[in-house]
CSV table of C-alpha atoms and ligand atoms in Angstrom, one decimal:
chain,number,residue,atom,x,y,z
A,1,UNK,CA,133.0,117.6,62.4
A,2,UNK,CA,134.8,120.8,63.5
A,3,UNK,CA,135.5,124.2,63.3
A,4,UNK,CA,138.9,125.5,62.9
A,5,UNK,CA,139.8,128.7,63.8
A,6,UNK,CA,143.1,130.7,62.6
A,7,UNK,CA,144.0,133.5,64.8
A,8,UNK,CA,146.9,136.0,63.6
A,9,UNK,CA,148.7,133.4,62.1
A,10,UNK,CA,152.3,134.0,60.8
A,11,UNK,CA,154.6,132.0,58.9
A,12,UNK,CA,158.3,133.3,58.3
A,13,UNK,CA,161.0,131.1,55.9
A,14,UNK,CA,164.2,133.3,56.4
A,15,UNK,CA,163.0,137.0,55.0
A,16,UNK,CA,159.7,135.8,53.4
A,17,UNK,CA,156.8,136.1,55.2
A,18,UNK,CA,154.9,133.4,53.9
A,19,UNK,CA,151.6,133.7,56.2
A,20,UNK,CA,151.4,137.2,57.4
A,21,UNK,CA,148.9,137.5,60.6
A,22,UNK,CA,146.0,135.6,58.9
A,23,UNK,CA,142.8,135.2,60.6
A,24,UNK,CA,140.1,132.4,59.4
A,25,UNK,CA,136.9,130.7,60.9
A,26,UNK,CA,136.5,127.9,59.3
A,27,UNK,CA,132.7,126.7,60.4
A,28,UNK,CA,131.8,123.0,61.3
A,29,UNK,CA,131.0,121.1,57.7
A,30,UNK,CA,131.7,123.9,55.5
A,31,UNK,CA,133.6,123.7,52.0
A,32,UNK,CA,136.6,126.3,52.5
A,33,UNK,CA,138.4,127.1,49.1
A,34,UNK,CA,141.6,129.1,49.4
A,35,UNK,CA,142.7,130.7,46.2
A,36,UNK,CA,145.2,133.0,45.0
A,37,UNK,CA,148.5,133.0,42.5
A,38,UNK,CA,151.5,131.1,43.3
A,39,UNK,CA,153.5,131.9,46.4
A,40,UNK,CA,150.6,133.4,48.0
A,41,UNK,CA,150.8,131.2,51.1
A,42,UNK,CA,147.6,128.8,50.7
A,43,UNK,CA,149.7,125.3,50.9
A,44,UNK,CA,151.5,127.2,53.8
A,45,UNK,CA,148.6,127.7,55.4
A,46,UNK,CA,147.3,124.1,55.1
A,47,UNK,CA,150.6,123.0,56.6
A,48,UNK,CA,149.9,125.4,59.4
A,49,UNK,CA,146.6,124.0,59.9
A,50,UNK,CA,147.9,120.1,59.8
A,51,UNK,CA,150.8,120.3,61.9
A,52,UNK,CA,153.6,120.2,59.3
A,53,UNK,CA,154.9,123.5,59.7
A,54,UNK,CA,155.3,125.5,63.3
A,55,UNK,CA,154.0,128.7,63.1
A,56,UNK,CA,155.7,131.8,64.4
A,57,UNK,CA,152.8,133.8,65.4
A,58,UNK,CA,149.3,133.7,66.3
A,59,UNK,CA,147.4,130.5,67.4
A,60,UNK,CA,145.4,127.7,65.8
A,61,UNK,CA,141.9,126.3,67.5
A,62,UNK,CA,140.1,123.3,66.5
A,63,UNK,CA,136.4,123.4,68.7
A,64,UNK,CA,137.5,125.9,70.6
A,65,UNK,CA,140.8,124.3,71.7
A,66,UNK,CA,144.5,125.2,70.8
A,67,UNK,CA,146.4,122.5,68.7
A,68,UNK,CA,149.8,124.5,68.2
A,69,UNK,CA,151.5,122.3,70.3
A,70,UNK,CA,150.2,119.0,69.2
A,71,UNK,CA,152.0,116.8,66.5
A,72,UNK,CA,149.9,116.4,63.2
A,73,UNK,CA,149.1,112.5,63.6
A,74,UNK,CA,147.7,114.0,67.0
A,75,UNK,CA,145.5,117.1,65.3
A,76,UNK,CA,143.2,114.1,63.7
A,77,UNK,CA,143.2,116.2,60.4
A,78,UNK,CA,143.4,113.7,57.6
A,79,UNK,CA,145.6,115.4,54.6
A,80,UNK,CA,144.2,114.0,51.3
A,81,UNK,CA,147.2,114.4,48.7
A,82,UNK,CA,146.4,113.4,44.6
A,83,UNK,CA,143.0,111.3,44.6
A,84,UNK,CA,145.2,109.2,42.4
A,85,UNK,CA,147.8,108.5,44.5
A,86,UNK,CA,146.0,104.8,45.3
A,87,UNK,CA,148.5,101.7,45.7
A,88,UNK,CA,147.8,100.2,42.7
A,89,UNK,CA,149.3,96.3,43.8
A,90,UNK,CA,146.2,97.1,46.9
A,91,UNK,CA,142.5,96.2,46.6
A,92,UNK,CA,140.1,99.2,47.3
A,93,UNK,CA,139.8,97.0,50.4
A,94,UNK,CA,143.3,97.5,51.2
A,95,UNK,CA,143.4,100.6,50.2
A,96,UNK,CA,140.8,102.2,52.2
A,97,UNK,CA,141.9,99.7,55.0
A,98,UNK,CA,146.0,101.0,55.0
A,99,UNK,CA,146.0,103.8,57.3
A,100,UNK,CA,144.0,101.8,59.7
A,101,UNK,CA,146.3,98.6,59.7
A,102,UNK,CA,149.3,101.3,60.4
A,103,UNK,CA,147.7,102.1,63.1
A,104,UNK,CA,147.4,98.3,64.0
A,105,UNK,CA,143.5,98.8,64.5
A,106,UNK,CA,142.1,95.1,65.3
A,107,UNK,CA,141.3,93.2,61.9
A,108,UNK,CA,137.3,92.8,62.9
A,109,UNK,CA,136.9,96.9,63.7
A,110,UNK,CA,139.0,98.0,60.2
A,111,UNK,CA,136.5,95.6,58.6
A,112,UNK,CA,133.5,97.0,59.6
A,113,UNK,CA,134.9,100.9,59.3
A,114,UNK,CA,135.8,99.9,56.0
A,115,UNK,CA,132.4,98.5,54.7
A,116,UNK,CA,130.8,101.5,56.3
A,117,UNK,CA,132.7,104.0,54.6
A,118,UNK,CA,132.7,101.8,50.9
A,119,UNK,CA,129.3,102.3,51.7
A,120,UNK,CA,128.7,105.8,52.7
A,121,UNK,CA,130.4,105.8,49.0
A,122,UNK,CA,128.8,103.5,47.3
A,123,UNK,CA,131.7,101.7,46.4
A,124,UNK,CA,131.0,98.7,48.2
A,125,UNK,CA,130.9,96.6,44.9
A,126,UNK,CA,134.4,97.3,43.8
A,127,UNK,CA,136.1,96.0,47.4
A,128,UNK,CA,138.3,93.3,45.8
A,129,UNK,CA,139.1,95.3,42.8
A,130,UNK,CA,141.9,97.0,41.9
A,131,UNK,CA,142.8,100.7,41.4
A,132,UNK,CA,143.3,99.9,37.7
A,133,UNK,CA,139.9,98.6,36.7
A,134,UNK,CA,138.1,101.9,38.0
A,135,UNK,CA,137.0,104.9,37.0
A,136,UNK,CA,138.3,108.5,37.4
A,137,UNK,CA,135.5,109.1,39.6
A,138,UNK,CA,135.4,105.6,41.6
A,139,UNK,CA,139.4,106.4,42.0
A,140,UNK,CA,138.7,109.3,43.6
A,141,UNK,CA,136.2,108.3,45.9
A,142,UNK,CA,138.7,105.4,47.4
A,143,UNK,CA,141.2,108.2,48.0
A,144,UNK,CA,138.6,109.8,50.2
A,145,UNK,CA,137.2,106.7,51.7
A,146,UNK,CA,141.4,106.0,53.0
A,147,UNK,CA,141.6,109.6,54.6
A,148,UNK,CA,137.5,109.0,55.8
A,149,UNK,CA,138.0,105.6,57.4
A,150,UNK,CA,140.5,107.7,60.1
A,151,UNK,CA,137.4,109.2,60.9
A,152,UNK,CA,139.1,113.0,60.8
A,153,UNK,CA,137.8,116.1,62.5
A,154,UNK,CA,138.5,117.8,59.1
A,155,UNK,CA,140.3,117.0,55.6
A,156,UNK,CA,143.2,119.5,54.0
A,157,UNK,CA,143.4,119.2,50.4
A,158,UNK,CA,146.3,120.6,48.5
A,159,UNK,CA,145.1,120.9,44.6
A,160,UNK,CA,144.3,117.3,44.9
A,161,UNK,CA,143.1,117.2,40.9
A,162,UNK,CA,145.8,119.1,39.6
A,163,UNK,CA,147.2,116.0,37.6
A,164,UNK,CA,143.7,115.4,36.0
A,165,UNK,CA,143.1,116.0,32.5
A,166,UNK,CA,140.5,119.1,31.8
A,167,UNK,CA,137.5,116.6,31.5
A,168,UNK,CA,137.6,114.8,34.7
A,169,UNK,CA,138.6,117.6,36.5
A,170,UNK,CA,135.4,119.0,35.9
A,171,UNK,CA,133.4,115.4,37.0
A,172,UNK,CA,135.6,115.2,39.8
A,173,UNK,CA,134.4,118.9,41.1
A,174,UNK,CA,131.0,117.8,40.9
A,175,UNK,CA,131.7,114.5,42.7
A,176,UNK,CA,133.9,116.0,45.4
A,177,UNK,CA,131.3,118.5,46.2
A,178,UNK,CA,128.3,116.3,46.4
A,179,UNK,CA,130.4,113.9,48.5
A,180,UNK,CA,131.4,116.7,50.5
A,181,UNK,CA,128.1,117.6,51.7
A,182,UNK,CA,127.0,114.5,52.5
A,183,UNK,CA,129.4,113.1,54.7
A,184,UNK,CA,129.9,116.4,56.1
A,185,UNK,CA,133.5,117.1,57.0
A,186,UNK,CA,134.7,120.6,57.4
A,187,UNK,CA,137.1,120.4,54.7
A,188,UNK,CA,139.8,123.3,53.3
A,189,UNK,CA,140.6,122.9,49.6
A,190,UNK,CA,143.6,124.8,48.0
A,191,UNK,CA,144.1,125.7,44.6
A,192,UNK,CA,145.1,128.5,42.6
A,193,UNK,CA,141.9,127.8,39.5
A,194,UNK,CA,139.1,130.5,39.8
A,195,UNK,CA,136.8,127.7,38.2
A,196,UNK,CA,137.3,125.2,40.9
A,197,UNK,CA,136.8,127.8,43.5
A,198,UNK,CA,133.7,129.4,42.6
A,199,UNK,CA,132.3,126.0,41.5
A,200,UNK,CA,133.0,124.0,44.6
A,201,UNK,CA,133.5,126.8,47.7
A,202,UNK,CA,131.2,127.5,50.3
A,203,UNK,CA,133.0,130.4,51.1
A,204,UNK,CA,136.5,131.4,49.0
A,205,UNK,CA,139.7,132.9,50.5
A,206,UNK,CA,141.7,134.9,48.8
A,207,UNK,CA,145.1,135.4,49.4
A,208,UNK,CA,147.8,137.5,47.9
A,209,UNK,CA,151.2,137.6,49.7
A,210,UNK,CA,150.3,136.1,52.6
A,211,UNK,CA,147.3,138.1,53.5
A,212,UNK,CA,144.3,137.6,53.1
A,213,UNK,CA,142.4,140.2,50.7
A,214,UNK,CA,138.6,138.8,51.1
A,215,UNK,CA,136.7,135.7,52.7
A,216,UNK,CA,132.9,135.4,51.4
A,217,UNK,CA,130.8,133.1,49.1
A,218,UNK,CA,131.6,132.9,45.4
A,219,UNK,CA,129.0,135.3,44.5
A,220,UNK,CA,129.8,137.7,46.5
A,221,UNK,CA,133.5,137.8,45.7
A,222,UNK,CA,132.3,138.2,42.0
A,223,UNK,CA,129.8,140.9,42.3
A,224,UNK,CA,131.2,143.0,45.4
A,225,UNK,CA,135.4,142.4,45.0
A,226,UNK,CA,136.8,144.3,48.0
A,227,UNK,CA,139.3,145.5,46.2
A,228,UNK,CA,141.1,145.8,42.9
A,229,UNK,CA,143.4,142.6,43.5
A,230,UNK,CA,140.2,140.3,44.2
A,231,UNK,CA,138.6,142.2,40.9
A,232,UNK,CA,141.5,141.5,38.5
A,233,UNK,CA,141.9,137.9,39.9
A,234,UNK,CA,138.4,136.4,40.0
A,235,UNK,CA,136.5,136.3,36.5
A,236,UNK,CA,137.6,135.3,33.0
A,237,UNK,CA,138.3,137.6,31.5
A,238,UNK,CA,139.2,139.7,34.0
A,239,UNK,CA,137.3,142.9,34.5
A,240,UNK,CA,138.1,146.1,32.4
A,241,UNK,CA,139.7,148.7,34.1
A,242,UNK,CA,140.4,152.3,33.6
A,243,UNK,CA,141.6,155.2,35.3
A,244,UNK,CA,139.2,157.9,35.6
A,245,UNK,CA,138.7,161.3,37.1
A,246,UNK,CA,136.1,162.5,39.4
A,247,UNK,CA,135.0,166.1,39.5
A,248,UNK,CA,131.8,167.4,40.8
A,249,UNK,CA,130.1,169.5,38.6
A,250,UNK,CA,127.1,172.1,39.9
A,251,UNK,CA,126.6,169.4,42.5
A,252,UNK,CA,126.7,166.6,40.7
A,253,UNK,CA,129.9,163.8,40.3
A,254,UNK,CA,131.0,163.8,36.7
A,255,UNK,CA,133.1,160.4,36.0
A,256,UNK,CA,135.8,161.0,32.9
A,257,UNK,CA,137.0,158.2,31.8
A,258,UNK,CA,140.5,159.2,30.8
A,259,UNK,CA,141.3,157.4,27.6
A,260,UNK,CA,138.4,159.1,26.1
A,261,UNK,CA,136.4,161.8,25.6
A,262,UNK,CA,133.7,160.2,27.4
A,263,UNK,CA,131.9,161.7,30.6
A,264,UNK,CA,129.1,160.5,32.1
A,265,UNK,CA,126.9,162.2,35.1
A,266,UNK,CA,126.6,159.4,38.6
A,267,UNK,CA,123.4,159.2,39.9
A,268,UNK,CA,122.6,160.7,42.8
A,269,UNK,CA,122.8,157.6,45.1
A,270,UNK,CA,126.0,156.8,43.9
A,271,UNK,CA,127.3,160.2,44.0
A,272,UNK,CA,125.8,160.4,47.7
A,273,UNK,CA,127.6,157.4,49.0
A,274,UNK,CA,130.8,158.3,47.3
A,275,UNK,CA,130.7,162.0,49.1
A,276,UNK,CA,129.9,160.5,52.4
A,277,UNK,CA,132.8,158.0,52.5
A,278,UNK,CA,135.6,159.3,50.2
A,279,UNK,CA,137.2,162.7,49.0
A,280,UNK,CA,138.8,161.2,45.9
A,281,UNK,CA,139.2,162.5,42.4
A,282,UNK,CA,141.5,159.8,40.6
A,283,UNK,CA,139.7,156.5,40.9
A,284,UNK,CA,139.3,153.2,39.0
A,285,UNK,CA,136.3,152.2,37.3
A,286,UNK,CA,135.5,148.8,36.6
A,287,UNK,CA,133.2,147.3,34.4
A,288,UNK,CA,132.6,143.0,34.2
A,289,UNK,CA,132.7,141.9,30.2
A,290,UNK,CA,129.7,141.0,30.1
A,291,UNK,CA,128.4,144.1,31.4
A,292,UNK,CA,129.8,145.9,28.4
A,293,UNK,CA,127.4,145.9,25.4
A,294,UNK,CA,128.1,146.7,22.1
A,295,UNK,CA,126.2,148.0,19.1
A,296,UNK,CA,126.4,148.5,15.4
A,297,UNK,CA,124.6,152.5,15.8
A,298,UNK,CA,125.4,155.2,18.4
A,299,UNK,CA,122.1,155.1,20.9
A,300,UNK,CA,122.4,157.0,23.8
A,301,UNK,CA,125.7,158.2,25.1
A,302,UNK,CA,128.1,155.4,24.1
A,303,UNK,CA,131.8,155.3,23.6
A,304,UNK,CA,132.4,154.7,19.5
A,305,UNK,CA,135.3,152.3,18.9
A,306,UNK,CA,136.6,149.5,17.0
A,307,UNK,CA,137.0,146.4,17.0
A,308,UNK,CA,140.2,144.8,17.3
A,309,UNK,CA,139.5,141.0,18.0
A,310,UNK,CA,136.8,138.3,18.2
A,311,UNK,CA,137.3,135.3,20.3
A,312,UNK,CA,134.4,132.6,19.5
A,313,UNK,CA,133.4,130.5,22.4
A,314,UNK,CA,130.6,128.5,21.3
A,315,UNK,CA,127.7,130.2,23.3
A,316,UNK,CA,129.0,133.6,23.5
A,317,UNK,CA,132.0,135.7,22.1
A,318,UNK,CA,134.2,137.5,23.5
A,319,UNK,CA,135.0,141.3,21.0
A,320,UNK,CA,138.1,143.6,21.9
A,321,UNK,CA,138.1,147.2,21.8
A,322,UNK,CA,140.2,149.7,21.8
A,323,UNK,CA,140.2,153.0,23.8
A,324,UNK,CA,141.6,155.7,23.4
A,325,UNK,CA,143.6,154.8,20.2
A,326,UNK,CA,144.3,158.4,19.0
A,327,UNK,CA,144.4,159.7,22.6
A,328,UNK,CA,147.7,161.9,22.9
A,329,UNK,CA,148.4,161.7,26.4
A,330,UNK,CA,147.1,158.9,27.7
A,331,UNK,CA,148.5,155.3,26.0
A,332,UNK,CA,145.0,153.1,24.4
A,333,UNK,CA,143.7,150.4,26.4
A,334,UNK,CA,141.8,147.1,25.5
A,335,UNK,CA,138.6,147.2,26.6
A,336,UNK,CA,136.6,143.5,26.6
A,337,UNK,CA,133.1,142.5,26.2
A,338,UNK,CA,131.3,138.9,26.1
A,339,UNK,CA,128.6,139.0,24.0
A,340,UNK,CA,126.0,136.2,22.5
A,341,UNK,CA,127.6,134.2,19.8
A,342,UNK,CA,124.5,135.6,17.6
A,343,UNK,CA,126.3,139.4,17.6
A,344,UNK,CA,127.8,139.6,13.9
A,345,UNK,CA,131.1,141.8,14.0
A,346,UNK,CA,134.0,142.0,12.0
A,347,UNK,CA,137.5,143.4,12.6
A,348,UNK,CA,137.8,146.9,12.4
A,349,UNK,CA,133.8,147.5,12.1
A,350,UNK,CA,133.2,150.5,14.6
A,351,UNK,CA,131.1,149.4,17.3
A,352,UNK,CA,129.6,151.4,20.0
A,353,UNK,CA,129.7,150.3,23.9
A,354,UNK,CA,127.4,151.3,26.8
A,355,UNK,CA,127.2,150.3,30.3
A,356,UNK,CA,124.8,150.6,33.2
A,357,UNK,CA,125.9,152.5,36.2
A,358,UNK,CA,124.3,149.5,38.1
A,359,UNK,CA,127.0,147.5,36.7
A,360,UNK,CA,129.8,149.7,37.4
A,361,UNK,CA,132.8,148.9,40.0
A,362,UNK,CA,134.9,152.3,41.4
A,363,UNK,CA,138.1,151.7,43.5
A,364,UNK,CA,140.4,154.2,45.1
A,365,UNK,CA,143.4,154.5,43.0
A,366,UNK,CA,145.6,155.0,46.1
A,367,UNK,CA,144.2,152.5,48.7
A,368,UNK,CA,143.2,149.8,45.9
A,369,UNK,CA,140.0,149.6,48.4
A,370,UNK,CA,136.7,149.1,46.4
A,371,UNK,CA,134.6,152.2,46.8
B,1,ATP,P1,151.8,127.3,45.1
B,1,ATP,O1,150.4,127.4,44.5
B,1,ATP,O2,152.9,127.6,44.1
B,1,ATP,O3,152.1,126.1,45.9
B,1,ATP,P2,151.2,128.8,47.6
B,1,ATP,O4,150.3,129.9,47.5
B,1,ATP,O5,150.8,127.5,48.1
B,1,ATP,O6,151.9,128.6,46.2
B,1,ATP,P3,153.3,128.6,49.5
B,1,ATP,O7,153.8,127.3,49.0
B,1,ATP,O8,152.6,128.6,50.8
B,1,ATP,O9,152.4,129.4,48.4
B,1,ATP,O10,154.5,129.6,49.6
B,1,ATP,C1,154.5,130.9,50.2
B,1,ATP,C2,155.8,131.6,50.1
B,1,ATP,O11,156.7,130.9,51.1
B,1,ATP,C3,156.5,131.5,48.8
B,1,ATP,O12,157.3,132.6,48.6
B,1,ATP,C4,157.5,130.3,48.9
B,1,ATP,O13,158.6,130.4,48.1
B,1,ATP,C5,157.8,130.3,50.4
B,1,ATP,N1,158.1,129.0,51.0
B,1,ATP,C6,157.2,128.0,51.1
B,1,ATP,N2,157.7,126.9,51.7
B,1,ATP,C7,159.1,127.2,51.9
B,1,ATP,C8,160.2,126.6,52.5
B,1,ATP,N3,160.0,125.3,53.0
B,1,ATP,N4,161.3,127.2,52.6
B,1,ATP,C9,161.5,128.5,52.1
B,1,ATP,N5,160.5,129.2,51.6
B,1,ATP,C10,159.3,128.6,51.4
């Protein structure tokens, strides 16, 4: 059990600044999830965290203490690479048993540390087989149980199922998680799939290069994205967006959504907090998929379109739109919305959409900084 604490941590290879001034608590048994595209920094953070790379900047506390200067076998941080990677000549005895007999533990202590953790993992009746004549899941729990029987302050995982087909992958994130919170290990998790983040995290990290943009729990990433990075790159599909203006109007804000003719009036409470905090006119507005609803007849004040695709996914669908296709000055944008696989719609049937202001995301188009 720990908590790890990152503070201003910086990374430099040559001219890239890898991990710039990033600051994490990590809290005692909590399932930390750091996501973000390729060459955002998340394995160089790991490294950072395990020893394996010096950093240039900034310190690194486990319980309060700083590890910069010890060596990683000294950090006791156990780094659990592919769940496959098992020695398959090895029992699971063996297997669980390896780092301990490197470590030339006495033969009567690696026993019993052993059975406890085969155990803990209820694997205790596959001790004298081998990795072959296991299951996906049963695999995966021996590759835990070998960086467990260290007994580690925390485990680092580095997309640890990234070689497993799309089926196990999705057993193995139950499994991981369930085993995470029982033997409750503070444990960081890197990968760059959305999924596997919002499914397993406690708390998710996004990075983009090498800063972090937002640290809270899934939901929260999802419904309140800080800004227009963490928007675009949680959810599937990825939020609409469209440039808009702001005007205020006799006193009231007026949104125009600048691929149409459209214009709707804010609220009052949203045009109160907007005034208070912000003198903007160009903004973003953002607007979730399945926020979007679609109908056959105007109602209300709606956008009329067309539809340009259907995507079938079994429980819902997922209908493009098109705004703004005869627009002069302003090029058409596609405009998505996930609807129930019940809503009948052909290509090129108008369709009208509608939103609620509830619903709605606005970001500063300057500062990228969610409103
Ligand atoms: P991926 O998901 O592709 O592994 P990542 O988010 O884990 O990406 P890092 O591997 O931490 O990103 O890399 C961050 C940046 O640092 C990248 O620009 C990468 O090219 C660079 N980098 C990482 N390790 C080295 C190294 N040993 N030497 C030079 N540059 C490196």
């Amino acid at each position: 059990m720990a908590k790890i604490e990152l503070k201003n941590v910086t990374k430099c290879f040559g001219d890239v600044i890898a991990v710039n001034n990033v600051s994490i608590e990590i809290y005692d048994r909590e399932f930390l999830v750091m996501l973000g595209p390729s060459g955002c920094g998340k394995t160089t953070t790991l490294r950072a965290i395990a020893g394996l790379e010096d950093i240039d900047a900034g310190n690194i506390l486990i319980d309060e203490n700083s590890i910069n200067d010890l060596s990683p076998a000294d950090r006791n941080i156990s780094f659990v690479f592919q769940f496959y990677a098992l020695y398959p000549h090895l029992t699971v005895f063996d297997n669980i048993a390896f780092p301990l007999k490197a470590s030339r533990v006495e033969k009567t202590e690696v026993e019993r540390r052993v059975l406890e953790v085969a155990e803990t993992l209820q694997i205790d009746a596959s001790l004298n087989q081998k990795p072959k004549q296991l299951s996906g899941g049963e695999m995966q729990r021996v590759a835990l149980g070998r960086a467990m029987v260290r007994r580690p302050k925390a485990f680092l995982m580095d997309e640890p199922m990234s070689n497993l087909d799309a089926k196990l992958r999705i057993q193995m994130r139950s499994e991981l998680k369930r085993l995470q919170k029982k033997i409750e290990t503070t444990t960081v998790f890197v990968t760059h799939d959305q999924i596997e983040a919002m499914s397993m995290a406690d708390r998710i990290v996004v990075m983009h290069q090498g800063e972090i943009q937002q640290i809270d729990p899934p939901q929260k990433i999802y419904n309140q994205p800080k800004n227009l990075f963490v928007a675009q790159f949680i959810g599937s599909p990825a939020m609409n967006l469209l440039e808009c203006v702001l005007e205020s109007k006799s006193g009231e804000l007026v949104l125009s959504l600048l691929h149409t003719e459209c214009s709707f009036t804010l609220s009052e409470a949203i045009t109160q907090k907007m005034m208070q905090k912000h003198k903007l006119s160009k903004i973003i507005f953002g607007i979730r998929p399945e926020h979007v609803t679609l109908s056959k007849t105007p109602i209300d004040c709606q956008i009329e379109t067309n539809v340009h695709l259907v995507e079938y996914l079994g429980a819902a669908k997922i209908i493009d739109v098109i705004l703004g296709e005869n627009n002069q000055t302003h090029s058409p944008v596609f405009f998505k919305s996930r609807v129930h696989s019940s809503f009948q719609v052909s290509v090129g049937e108008p369709v009208w959409i509608n939103f609620e202001e509830r619903a709605i995301h606005i970001f500063d188009q300057e500062s990228q900084e969610a409103i």
